[in-house]
């Protein structure tokens, strides 16, 4: 079964860094033919939205723990180890 | 929209003597409030947000910071550019227990979520360019700073 996965992309305010990461993750999903959707959120909303989602990708530190996998993606902003982040995200969604 | 449209000489500080990030926030907030770009809560909000979700970025051998806060306290969008006389400490975005010394600070006054992608991408690419950051750091003229940032963002688009 290839059910559609859901990725939450979070930052502190849901306005700046997550905008950049959403675009990157959406492109990654498309280029790799993965059946997934992306939602941009504030990290404070992650706790309430984790149900029904498969992965949290955050540019900031996580204020709490979650029931689903999480990836800190500050590397997409700093450019350091961005390709490794691509691989990590893909391996969670495949 | 590209970076140029968010910049104004009113919101540029070059080689400014400051002791801490608080000095930076106070200077930027006072000016932006005076010009009607932010509400009076802006200073408290940006301090609070920086404490909970810091915005210092450790790049390859140098640091930058991109403080920003809730859209509700931004009336009109802007980017303030601040180069401190001496590096200022910020907590790291990916690890608030670690600090980074930053050479340049971009205060992002944004109020439209899910937009400004092009401008934000330009800014991130620019921050990752060590030579560009060094050159920005050395700039002493506000007009030149705006020209330099616009030129850089145009180059990045190509």
PDB file of N, CA, C and O in Angstrom, chain A residues 1-75:
ATOM      1  N   UNK A   1       0.846  -1.204   0.000  1.00  0.00           N
ATOM      2  CA  UNK A   1       0.000   0.000   0.000  1.00  0.00           C
ATOM      3  C   UNK A   1       0.879   1.250   0.000  1.00  0.00           C
ATOM      4  O   UNK A   1       1.745   1.416   0.837  1.00  0.00           O
ATOM      5  N   UNK A   2       0.598   2.110  -0.953  1.00  0.00           N
ATOM      6  CA  UNK A   2       1.371   3.347  -0.997  1.00  0.00           C
ATOM      7  C   UNK A   2       0.481   4.509  -0.539  1.00  0.00           C
ATOM      8  O   UNK A   2      -0.087   5.233  -1.334  1.00  0.00           O
ATOM      9  N   UNK A   3       0.337   4.633   0.773  1.00  0.00           N
ATOM     10  CA  UNK A   3      -0.518   5.708   1.273  1.00  0.00           C
ATOM     11  C   UNK A   3       0.254   7.021   1.280  1.00  0.00           C
ATOM     12  O   UNK A   3       1.475   7.027   1.436  1.00  0.00           O
ATOM     13  N   UNK A   4      -0.486   8.100   1.148  1.00  0.00           N
ATOM     14  CA  UNK A   4       0.146   9.410   1.087  1.00  0.00           C
ATOM     15  C   UNK A   4       0.697   9.785   2.455  1.00  0.00           C
ATOM     16  O   UNK A   4      -0.003   9.724   3.465  1.00  0.00           O
ATOM     17  N   UNK A   5       1.958  10.185   2.488  1.00  0.00           N
ATOM     18  CA  UNK A   5       2.568  10.579   3.754  1.00  0.00           C
ATOM     19  C   UNK A   5       2.454  12.084   3.938  1.00  0.00           C
ATOM     20  O   UNK A   5       2.250  12.824   2.985  1.00  0.00           O
ATOM     21  N   UNK A   6       2.604  12.490   5.193  1.00  0.00           N
ATOM     22  CA  UNK A   6       2.487  13.914   5.481  1.00  0.00           C
ATOM     23  C   UNK A   6       3.702  14.393   6.269  1.00  0.00           C
ATOM     24  O   UNK A   6       4.080  13.800   7.276  1.00  0.00           O
ATOM     25  N   UNK A   7       4.290  15.472   5.771  1.00  0.00           N
ATOM     26  CA  UNK A   7       5.467  16.042   6.410  1.00  0.00           C
ATOM     27  C   UNK A   7       5.096  17.407   6.987  1.00  0.00           C
ATOM     28  O   UNK A   7       4.531  18.246   6.283  1.00  0.00           O
ATOM     29  N   UNK A   8       5.382  17.615   8.255  1.00  0.00           N
ATOM     30  CA  UNK A   8       5.188  18.938   8.859  1.00  0.00           C
ATOM     31  C   UNK A   8       6.531  19.660   8.824  1.00  0.00           C
ATOM     32  O   UNK A   8       7.530  19.137   9.311  1.00  0.00           O
ATOM     33  N   UNK A   9       6.558  20.843   8.211  1.00  0.00           N
ATOM     34  CA  UNK A   9       7.788  21.635   8.191  1.00  0.00           C
ATOM     35  C   UNK A   9       7.603  22.819   9.137  1.00  0.00           C
ATOM     36  O   UNK A   9       6.700  23.635   8.953  1.00  0.00           O
ATOM     37  N   UNK A  10       8.462  22.872  10.160  1.00  0.00           N
ATOM     38  CA  UNK A  10       8.246  23.847  11.228  1.00  0.00           C
ATOM     39  C   UNK A  10       9.423  24.778  11.427  1.00  0.00           C
ATOM     40  O   UNK A  10      10.578  24.421  11.190  1.00  0.00           O
ATOM     41  N   UNK A  11       9.112  25.993  11.892  1.00  0.00           N
ATOM     42  CA  UNK A  11      10.139  26.876  12.449  1.00  0.00           C
ATOM     43  C   UNK A  11       9.493  27.610  13.611  1.00  0.00           C
ATOM     44  O   UNK A  11       8.344  27.334  13.964  1.00  0.00           O
ATOM     45  N   UNK A  12      10.177  28.527  14.226  1.00  0.00           N
ATOM     46  CA  UNK A  12       9.652  29.188  15.413  1.00  0.00           C
ATOM     47  C   UNK A  12       8.376  29.964  15.162  1.00  0.00           C
ATOM     48  O   UNK A  12       7.446  29.927  15.947  1.00  0.00           O
ATOM     49  N   UNK A  13       8.344  30.698  14.044  1.00  0.00           N
ATOM     50  CA  UNK A  13       7.181  31.545  13.766  1.00  0.00           C
ATOM     51  C   UNK A  13       6.359  31.062  12.578  1.00  0.00           C
ATOM     52  O   UNK A  13       5.296  31.611  12.316  1.00  0.00           O
ATOM     53  N   UNK A  14       6.860  30.065  11.844  1.00  0.00           N
ATOM     54  CA  UNK A  14       6.142  29.595  10.656  1.00  0.00           C
ATOM     55  C   UNK A  14       6.141  30.614   9.539  1.00  0.00           C
ATOM     56  O   UNK A  14       5.267  30.624   8.684  1.00  0.00           O
ATOM     57  N   UNK A  15       7.136  31.490   9.523  1.00  0.00           N
ATOM     58  CA  UNK A  15       7.092  32.566   8.529  1.00  0.00           C
ATOM     59  C   UNK A  15       8.366  32.705   7.691  1.00  0.00           C
ATOM     60  O   UNK A  15       8.300  33.051   6.523  1.00  0.00           O
ATOM     61  N   UNK A  16       9.519  32.435   8.255  1.00  0.00           N
ATOM     62  CA  UNK A  16      10.747  32.716   7.500  1.00  0.00           C
ATOM     63  C   UNK A  16      11.473  31.452   7.062  1.00  0.00           C
ATOM     64  O   UNK A  16      11.388  31.043   5.896  1.00  0.00           O
ATOM     65  N   UNK A  17      12.175  30.815   7.989  1.00  0.00           N
ATOM     66  CA  UNK A  17      13.022  29.705   7.566  1.00  0.00           C
ATOM     67  C   UNK A  17      12.207  28.515   7.054  1.00  0.00           C
ATOM     68  O   UNK A  17      12.632  27.830   6.128  1.00  0.00           O
ATOM     69  N   UNK A  18      11.032  28.288   7.633  1.00  0.00           N
ATOM     70  CA  UNK A  18      10.245  27.143   7.164  1.00  0.00           C
ATOM     71  C   UNK A  18       9.761  27.340   5.722  1.00  0.00           C
ATOM     72  O   UNK A  18       9.583  26.367   4.991  1.00  0.00           O
ATOM     73  N   UNK A  19       9.586  28.593   5.308  1.00  0.00           N
ATOM     74  CA  UNK A  19       9.176  28.861   3.919  1.00  0.00           C
ATOM     75  C   UNK A  19      10.215  28.305   2.943  1.00  0.00           C
ATOM     76  O   UNK A  19       9.879  27.685   1.930  1.00  0.00           O
ATOM     77  N   UNK A  20      11.475  28.515   3.271  1.00  0.00           N
ATOM     78  CA  UNK A  20      12.566  28.042   2.422  1.00  0.00           C
ATOM     79  C   UNK A  20      12.626  26.515   2.443  1.00  0.00           C
ATOM     80  O   UNK A  20      12.824  25.868   1.408  1.00  0.00           O
ATOM     81  N   UNK A  21      12.435  25.940   3.626  1.00  0.00           N
ATOM     82  CA  UNK A  21      12.541  24.488   3.762  1.00  0.00           C
ATOM     83  C   UNK A  21      11.349  23.776   3.096  1.00  0.00           C
ATOM     84  O   UNK A  21      11.520  22.727   2.480  1.00  0.00           O
ATOM     85  N   UNK A  22      10.166  24.365   3.174  1.00  0.00           N
ATOM     86  CA  UNK A  22       8.995  23.779   2.514  1.00  0.00           C
ATOM     87  C   UNK A  22       9.279  23.609   1.015  1.00  0.00           C
ATOM     88  O   UNK A  22       9.037  22.538   0.443  1.00  0.00           O
ATOM     89  N   UNK A  23       9.818  24.649   0.413  1.00  0.00           N
ATOM     90  CA  UNK A  23      10.088  24.599  -1.027  1.00  0.00           C
ATOM     91  C   UNK A  23      11.079  23.473  -1.338  1.00  0.00           C
ATOM     92  O   UNK A  23      10.902  22.712  -2.267  1.00  0.00           O
ATOM     93  N   UNK A  24      12.099  23.381  -0.501  1.00  0.00           N
ATOM     94  CA  UNK A  24      13.142  22.376  -0.703  1.00  0.00           C
ATOM     95  C   UNK A  24      12.577  20.947  -0.548  1.00  0.00           C
ATOM     96  O   UNK A  24      12.863  20.064  -1.348  1.00  0.00           O
ATOM     97  N   UNK A  25      11.770  20.749   0.485  1.00  0.00           N
ATOM     98  CA  UNK A  25      11.215  19.414   0.737  1.00  0.00           C
ATOM     99  C   UNK A  25      10.203  19.049  -0.363  1.00  0.00           C
ATOM    100  O   UNK A  25      10.178  17.912  -0.834  1.00  0.00           O
ATOM    101  N   UNK A  26       9.415  20.018  -0.782  1.00  0.00           N
ATOM    102  CA  UNK A  26       8.447  19.744  -1.854  1.00  0.00           C
ATOM    103  C   UNK A  26       9.159  19.329  -3.140  1.00  0.00           C
ATOM    104  O   UNK A  26       8.739  18.414  -3.830  1.00  0.00           O
ATOM    105  N   UNK A  27      10.245  20.014  -3.426  1.00  0.00           N
ATOM    106  CA  UNK A  27      11.021  19.690  -4.622  1.00  0.00           C
ATOM    107  C   UNK A  27      11.623  18.288  -4.494  1.00  0.00           C
ATOM    108  O   UNK A  27      11.595  17.479  -5.421  1.00  0.00           O
ATOM    109  N   UNK A  28      12.138  17.996  -3.307  1.00  0.00           N
ATOM    110  CA  UNK A  28      12.748  16.696  -3.035  1.00  0.00           C
ATOM    111  C   UNK A  28      11.742  15.565  -3.248  1.00  0.00           C
ATOM    112  O   UNK A  28      12.039  14.545  -3.869  1.00  0.00           O
ATOM    113  N   UNK A  29      10.533  15.772  -2.736  1.00  0.00           N
ATOM    114  CA  UNK A  29       9.478  14.772  -2.847  1.00  0.00           C
ATOM    115  C   UNK A  29       9.109  14.535  -4.309  1.00  0.00           C
ATOM    116  O   UNK A  29       9.006  13.409  -4.770  1.00  0.00           O
ATOM    117  N   UNK A  30       8.970  15.643  -5.029  1.00  0.00           N
ATOM    118  CA  UNK A  30       8.573  15.577  -6.433  1.00  0.00           C
ATOM    119  C   UNK A  30       9.644  14.872  -7.276  1.00  0.00           C
ATOM    120  O   UNK A  30       9.348  13.956  -8.040  1.00  0.00           O
ATOM    121  N   UNK A  31      10.883  15.294  -7.069  1.00  0.00           N
ATOM    122  CA  UNK A  31      11.975  14.742  -7.870  1.00  0.00           C
ATOM    123  C   UNK A  31      12.180  13.249  -7.625  1.00  0.00           C
ATOM    124  O   UNK A  31      12.706  12.539  -8.472  1.00  0.00           O
ATOM    125  N   UNK A  32      11.792  12.801  -6.452  1.00  0.00           N
ATOM    126  CA  UNK A  32      11.990  11.387  -6.125  1.00  0.00           C
ATOM    127  C   UNK A  32      10.709  10.572  -6.228  1.00  0.00           C
ATOM    128  O   UNK A  32      10.665   9.419  -5.808  1.00  0.00           O
ATOM    129  N   UNK A  33       9.679  11.194  -6.766  1.00  0.00           N
ATOM    130  CA  UNK A  33       8.419  10.492  -6.997  1.00  0.00           C
ATOM    131  C   UNK A  33       7.787   9.929  -5.742  1.00  0.00           C
ATOM    132  O   UNK A  33       7.217   8.838  -5.759  1.00  0.00           O
ATOM    133  N   UNK A  34       7.888  10.669  -4.648  1.00  0.00           N
ATOM    134  CA  UNK A  34       7.319  10.194  -3.391  1.00  0.00           C
ATOM    135  C   UNK A  34       5.906  10.757  -3.204  1.00  0.00           C
ATOM    136  O   UNK A  34       5.647  11.917  -3.521  1.00  0.00           O
ATOM    137  N   UNK A  35       5.026   9.900  -2.720  1.00  0.00           N
ATOM    138  CA  UNK A  35       3.641  10.301  -2.502  1.00  0.00           C
ATOM    139  C   UNK A  35       3.520  10.932  -1.111  1.00  0.00           C
ATOM    140  O   UNK A  35       3.333  10.235  -0.117  1.00  0.00           O
ATOM    141  N   UNK A  36       3.690  12.253  -1.058  1.00  0.00           N
ATOM    142  CA  UNK A  36       3.650  12.923   0.242  1.00  0.00           C
ATOM    143  C   UNK A  36       3.224  14.367   0.080  1.00  0.00           C
ATOM    144  O   UNK A  36       3.387  14.957  -0.987  1.00  0.00           O
ATOM    145  N   UNK A  37       2.648  14.906   1.146  1.00  0.00           N
ATOM    146  CA  UNK A  37       2.301  16.328   1.141  1.00  0.00           C
ATOM    147  C   UNK A  37       3.028  17.031   2.276  1.00  0.00           C
ATOM    148  O   UNK A  37       3.451  16.400   3.243  1.00  0.00           O
ATOM    149  N   UNK A  38       3.156  18.356   2.135  1.00  0.00           N
ATOM    150  CA  UNK A  38       3.922  19.134   3.093  1.00  0.00           C
ATOM    151  C   UNK A  38       3.028  20.217   3.687  1.00  0.00           C
ATOM    152  O   UNK A  38       2.273  20.856   2.967  1.00  0.00           O
ATOM    153  N   UNK A  39       3.115  20.391   5.003  1.00  0.00           N
ATOM    154  CA  UNK A  39       2.384  21.490   5.638  1.00  0.00           C
ATOM    155  C   UNK A  39       3.344  22.348   6.450  1.00  0.00           C
ATOM    156  O   UNK A  39       4.156  21.831   7.216  1.00  0.00           O
ATOM    157  N   UNK A  40       3.250  23.661   6.271  1.00  0.00           N
ATOM    158  CA  UNK A  40       4.118  24.594   6.998  1.00  0.00           C
ATOM    159  C   UNK A  40       3.452  25.003   8.307  1.00  0.00           C
ATOM    160  O   UNK A  40       2.312  25.452   8.314  1.00  0.00           O
ATOM    161  N   UNK A  41       4.160  24.835   9.408  1.00  0.00           N
ATOM    162  CA  UNK A  41       3.573  25.141  10.725  1.00  0.00           C
ATOM    163  C   UNK A  41       4.578  25.859  11.627  1.00  0.00           C
ATOM    164  O   UNK A  41       5.754  25.949  11.305  1.00  0.00           O
ATOM    165  N   UNK A  42       4.062  26.348  12.749  1.00  0.00           N
ATOM    166  CA  UNK A  42       4.949  26.812  13.822  1.00  0.00           C
ATOM    167  C   UNK A  42       5.276  25.587  14.659  1.00  0.00           C
ATOM    168  O   UNK A  42       4.409  24.743  14.862  1.00  0.00           O
ATOM    169  N   UNK A  43       6.472  25.519  15.194  1.00  0.00           N
ATOM    170  CA  UNK A  43       6.847  24.327  15.956  1.00  0.00           C
ATOM    171  C   UNK A  43       5.907  24.121  17.152  1.00  0.00           C
ATOM    172  O   UNK A  43       5.635  22.990  17.555  1.00  0.00           O
ATOM    173  N   UNK A  44       5.356  25.207  17.667  1.00  0.00           N
ATOM    174  CA  UNK A  44       4.416  25.066  18.800  1.00  0.00           C
ATOM    175  C   UNK A  44       3.132  24.321  18.404  1.00  0.00           C
ATOM    176  O   UNK A  44       2.408  23.826  19.256  1.00  0.00           O
ATOM    177  N   UNK A  45       2.861  24.245  17.102  1.00  0.00           N
ATOM    178  CA  UNK A  45       1.665  23.544  16.642  1.00  0.00           C
ATOM    179  C   UNK A  45       1.927  22.052  16.395  1.00  0.00           C
ATOM    180  O   UNK A  45       0.995  21.282  16.167  1.00  0.00           O
ATOM    181  N   UNK A  46       3.185  21.657  16.434  1.00  0.00           N
ATOM    182  CA  UNK A  46       3.555  20.299  16.036  1.00  0.00           C
ATOM    183  C   UNK A  46       2.919  19.231  16.924  1.00  0.00           C
ATOM    184  O   UNK A  46       2.481  18.186  16.454  1.00  0.00           O
ATOM    185  N   UNK A  47       2.856  19.521  18.208  1.00  0.00           N
ATOM    186  CA  UNK A  47       2.303  18.552  19.143  1.00  0.00           C
ATOM    187  C   UNK A  47       0.862  18.188  18.750  1.00  0.00           C
ATOM    188  O   UNK A  47       0.490  17.014  18.718  1.00  0.00           O
ATOM    189  N   UNK A  48       0.092  19.203  18.445  1.00  0.00           N
ATOM    190  CA  UNK A  48      -1.309  18.970  18.093  1.00  0.00           C
ATOM    191  C   UNK A  48      -1.502  18.413  16.698  1.00  0.00           C
ATOM    192  O   UNK A  48      -2.542  17.829  16.391  1.00  0.00           O
ATOM    193  N   UNK A  49      -0.510  18.593  15.832  1.00  0.00           N
ATOM    194  CA  UNK A  49      -0.679  18.183  14.439  1.00  0.00           C
ATOM    195  C   UNK A  49       0.033  16.877  14.100  1.00  0.00           C
ATOM    196  O   UNK A  49      -0.045  16.407  12.968  1.00  0.00           O
ATOM    197  N   UNK A  50       0.758  16.312  15.065  1.00  0.00           N
ATOM    198  CA  UNK A  50       1.553  15.122  14.743  1.00  0.00           C
ATOM    199  C   UNK A  50       0.683  13.922  14.369  1.00  0.00           C
ATOM    200  O   UNK A  50       1.103  13.073  13.586  1.00  0.00           O
ATOM    201  N   UNK A  51      -0.517  13.877  14.926  1.00  0.00           N
ATOM    202  CA  UNK A  51      -1.398  12.765  14.586  1.00  0.00           C
ATOM    203  C   UNK A  51      -1.807  12.892  13.120  1.00  0.00           C
ATOM    204  O   UNK A  51      -2.244  13.947  12.680  1.00  0.00           O
ATOM    205  N   UNK A  52      -1.616  11.828  12.374  1.00  0.00           N
ATOM    206  CA  UNK A  52      -1.923  11.897  10.953  1.00  0.00           C
ATOM    207  C   UNK A  52      -0.742  12.364  10.127  1.00  0.00           C
ATOM    208  O   UNK A  52      -0.796  12.384   8.906  1.00  0.00           O
ATOM    209  N   UNK A  53       0.362  12.739  10.788  1.00  0.00           N
ATOM    210  CA  UNK A  53       1.571  13.117  10.056  1.00  0.00           C
ATOM    211  C   UNK A  53       2.634  12.030  10.254  1.00  0.00           C
ATOM    212  O   UNK A  53       2.537  11.206  11.172  1.00  0.00           O
ATOM    213  N   UNK A  54       3.632  12.030   9.370  1.00  0.00           N
ATOM    214  CA  UNK A  54       4.646  10.968   9.403  1.00  0.00           C
ATOM    215  C   UNK A  54       6.031  11.460   9.799  1.00  0.00           C
ATOM    216  O   UNK A  54       6.902  10.667  10.176  1.00  0.00           O
ATOM    217  N   UNK A  55       6.245  12.764   9.653  1.00  0.00           N
ATOM    218  CA  UNK A  55       7.595  13.280   9.883  1.00  0.00           C
ATOM    219  C   UNK A  55       7.517  14.772  10.206  1.00  0.00           C
ATOM    220  O   UNK A  55       6.727  15.501   9.598  1.00  0.00           O
ATOM    221  N   UNK A  56       8.357  15.209  11.156  1.00  0.00           N
ATOM    222  CA  UNK A  56       8.491  16.639  11.432  1.00  0.00           C
ATOM    223  C   UNK A  56       9.889  17.065  10.993  1.00  0.00           C
ATOM    224  O   UNK A  56      10.887  16.462  11.394  1.00  0.00           O
ATOM    225  N   UNK A  57       9.947  18.075  10.142  1.00  0.00           N
ATOM    226  CA  UNK A  57      11.228  18.654   9.735  1.00  0.00           C
ATOM    227  C   UNK A  57      11.243  20.067  10.307  1.00  0.00           C
ATOM    228  O   UNK A  57      10.376  20.882   9.991  1.00  0.00           O
ATOM    229  N   UNK A  58      12.220  20.353  11.192  1.00  0.00           N
ATOM    230  CA  UNK A  58      12.217  21.646  11.871  1.00  0.00           C
ATOM    231  C   UNK A  58      13.540  22.374  11.704  1.00  0.00           C
ATOM    232  O   UNK A  58      14.606  21.765  11.759  1.00  0.00           O
ATOM    233  N   UNK A  59      13.464  23.686  11.521  1.00  0.00           N
ATOM    234  CA  UNK A  59      14.714  24.462  11.449  1.00  0.00           C
ATOM    235  C   UNK A  59      15.185  24.858  12.843  1.00  0.00           C
ATOM    236  O   UNK A  59      16.332  25.221  13.018  1.00  0.00           O
ATOM    237  N   UNK A  60      14.271  24.828  13.820  1.00  0.00           N
ATOM    238  CA  UNK A  60      14.688  25.184  15.184  1.00  0.00           C
ATOM    239  C   UNK A  60      14.757  23.926  16.035  1.00  0.00           C
ATOM    240  O   UNK A  60      14.327  22.856  15.635  1.00  0.00           O
ATOM    241  N   UNK A  61      15.241  24.114  17.232  1.00  0.00           N
ATOM    242  CA  UNK A  61      15.287  23.031  18.191  1.00  0.00           C
ATOM    243  C   UNK A  61      13.868  22.628  18.550  1.00  0.00           C
ATOM    244  O   UNK A  61      12.951  23.409  18.470  1.00  0.00           O
ATOM    245  N   UNK A  62      13.733  21.414  19.008  1.00  0.00           N
ATOM    246  CA  UNK A  62      12.411  20.924  19.356  1.00  0.00           C
ATOM    247  C   UNK A  62      12.130  21.196  20.826  1.00  0.00           C
ATOM    248  O   UNK A  62      12.923  20.808  21.685  1.00  0.00           O
ATOM    249  N   UNK A  63      11.026  21.864  21.133  1.00  0.00           N
ATOM    250  CA  UNK A  63      10.740  22.205  22.530  1.00  0.00           C
ATOM    251  C   UNK A  63      10.246  21.008  23.349  1.00  0.00           C
ATOM    252  O   UNK A  63      10.201  21.063  24.564  1.00  0.00           O
ATOM    253  N   UNK A  64       9.875  19.929  22.668  1.00  0.00           N
ATOM    254  CA  UNK A  64       9.341  18.773  23.398  1.00  0.00           C
ATOM    255  C   UNK A  64       9.630  17.517  22.567  1.00  0.00           C
ATOM    256  O   UNK A  64      10.330  17.579  21.575  1.00  0.00           O
ATOM    257  N   UNK A  65       9.079  16.381  22.982  1.00  0.00           N
ATOM    258  CA  UNK A  65       9.272  15.169  22.196  1.00  0.00           C
ATOM    259  C   UNK A  65       7.972  14.826  21.481  1.00  0.00           C
ATOM    260  O   UNK A  65       6.899  15.255  21.879  1.00  0.00           O
ATOM    261  N   UNK A  66       8.105  14.058  20.420  1.00  0.00           N
ATOM    262  CA  UNK A  66       6.949  13.728  19.588  1.00  0.00           C
ATOM    263  C   UNK A  66       6.861  12.225  19.372  1.00  0.00           C
ATOM    264  O   UNK A  66       7.838  11.508  19.585  1.00  0.00           O
ATOM    265  N   UNK A  67       5.689  11.798  18.896  1.00  0.00           N
ATOM    266  CA  UNK A  67       5.487  10.371  18.641  1.00  0.00           C
ATOM    267  C   UNK A  67       5.957   9.956  17.254  1.00  0.00           C
ATOM    268  O   UNK A  67       5.974   8.789  16.925  1.00  0.00           O
ATOM    269  N   UNK A  68       6.288  10.946  16.421  1.00  0.00           N
ATOM    270  CA  UNK A  68       6.716  10.624  15.054  1.00  0.00           C
ATOM    271  C   UNK A  68       8.164  11.085  14.863  1.00  0.00           C
ATOM    272  O   UNK A  68       8.660  11.890  15.656  1.00  0.00           O
ATOM    273  N   UNK A  69       8.850  10.558  13.841  1.00  0.00           N
ATOM    274  CA  UNK A  69      10.261  10.938  13.661  1.00  0.00           C
ATOM    275  C   UNK A  69      10.437  12.446  13.422  1.00  0.00           C
ATOM    276  O   UNK A  69       9.554  13.092  12.858  1.00  0.00           O
ATOM    277  N   UNK A  70      11.571  12.958  13.873  1.00  0.00           N
ATOM    278  CA  UNK A  70      11.869  14.385  13.684  1.00  0.00           C
ATOM    279  C   UNK A  70      13.264  14.547  13.075  1.00  0.00           C
ATOM    280  O   UNK A  70      14.163  13.747  13.345  1.00  0.00           O
ATOM    281  N   UNK A  71      13.413  15.568  12.257  1.00  0.00           N
ATOM    282  CA  UNK A  71      14.720  15.887  11.676  1.00  0.00           C
ATOM    283  C   UNK A  71      14.958  17.388  11.838  1.00  0.00           C
ATOM    284  O   UNK A  71      14.100  18.196  11.492  1.00  0.00           O
ATOM    285  N   UNK A  72      16.114  17.738  12.401  1.00  0.00           N
ATOM    286  CA  UNK A  72      16.474  19.155  12.501  1.00  0.00           C
ATOM    287  C   UNK A  72      17.157  19.548  11.187  1.00  0.00           C
ATOM    288  O   UNK A  72      18.169  18.970  10.803  1.00  0.00           O
ATOM    289  N   UNK A  73      16.580  20.534  10.517  1.00  0.00           N
ATOM    290  CA  UNK A  73      17.028  20.861   9.157  1.00  0.00           C
ATOM    291  C   UNK A  73      17.622  22.257   9.054  1.00  0.00           C
ATOM    292  O   UNK A  73      17.484  22.929   8.040  1.00  0.00           O
ATOM    293  N   UNK A  74      18.321  22.694  10.094  1.00  0.00           N
ATOM    294  CA  UNK A  74      18.966  24.005  10.026  1.00  0.00           C
ATOM    295  C   UNK A  74      19.999  24.040   8.891  1.00  0.00           C
ATOM    296  O   UNK A  74      20.302  25.094   8.349  1.00  0.00           O
ATOM    297  N   UNK A  75      20.494  22.864   8.522  1.00  0.00           N
ATOM    298  CA  UNK A  75      21.463  22.763   7.426  1.00  0.00           C
ATOM    299  C   UNK A  75      20.935  23.304   6.100  1.00  0.00           C
ATOM    300  O   UNK A  75      21.715  23.744   5.257  1.00  0.00           O
TER     301      UNK A  75
END
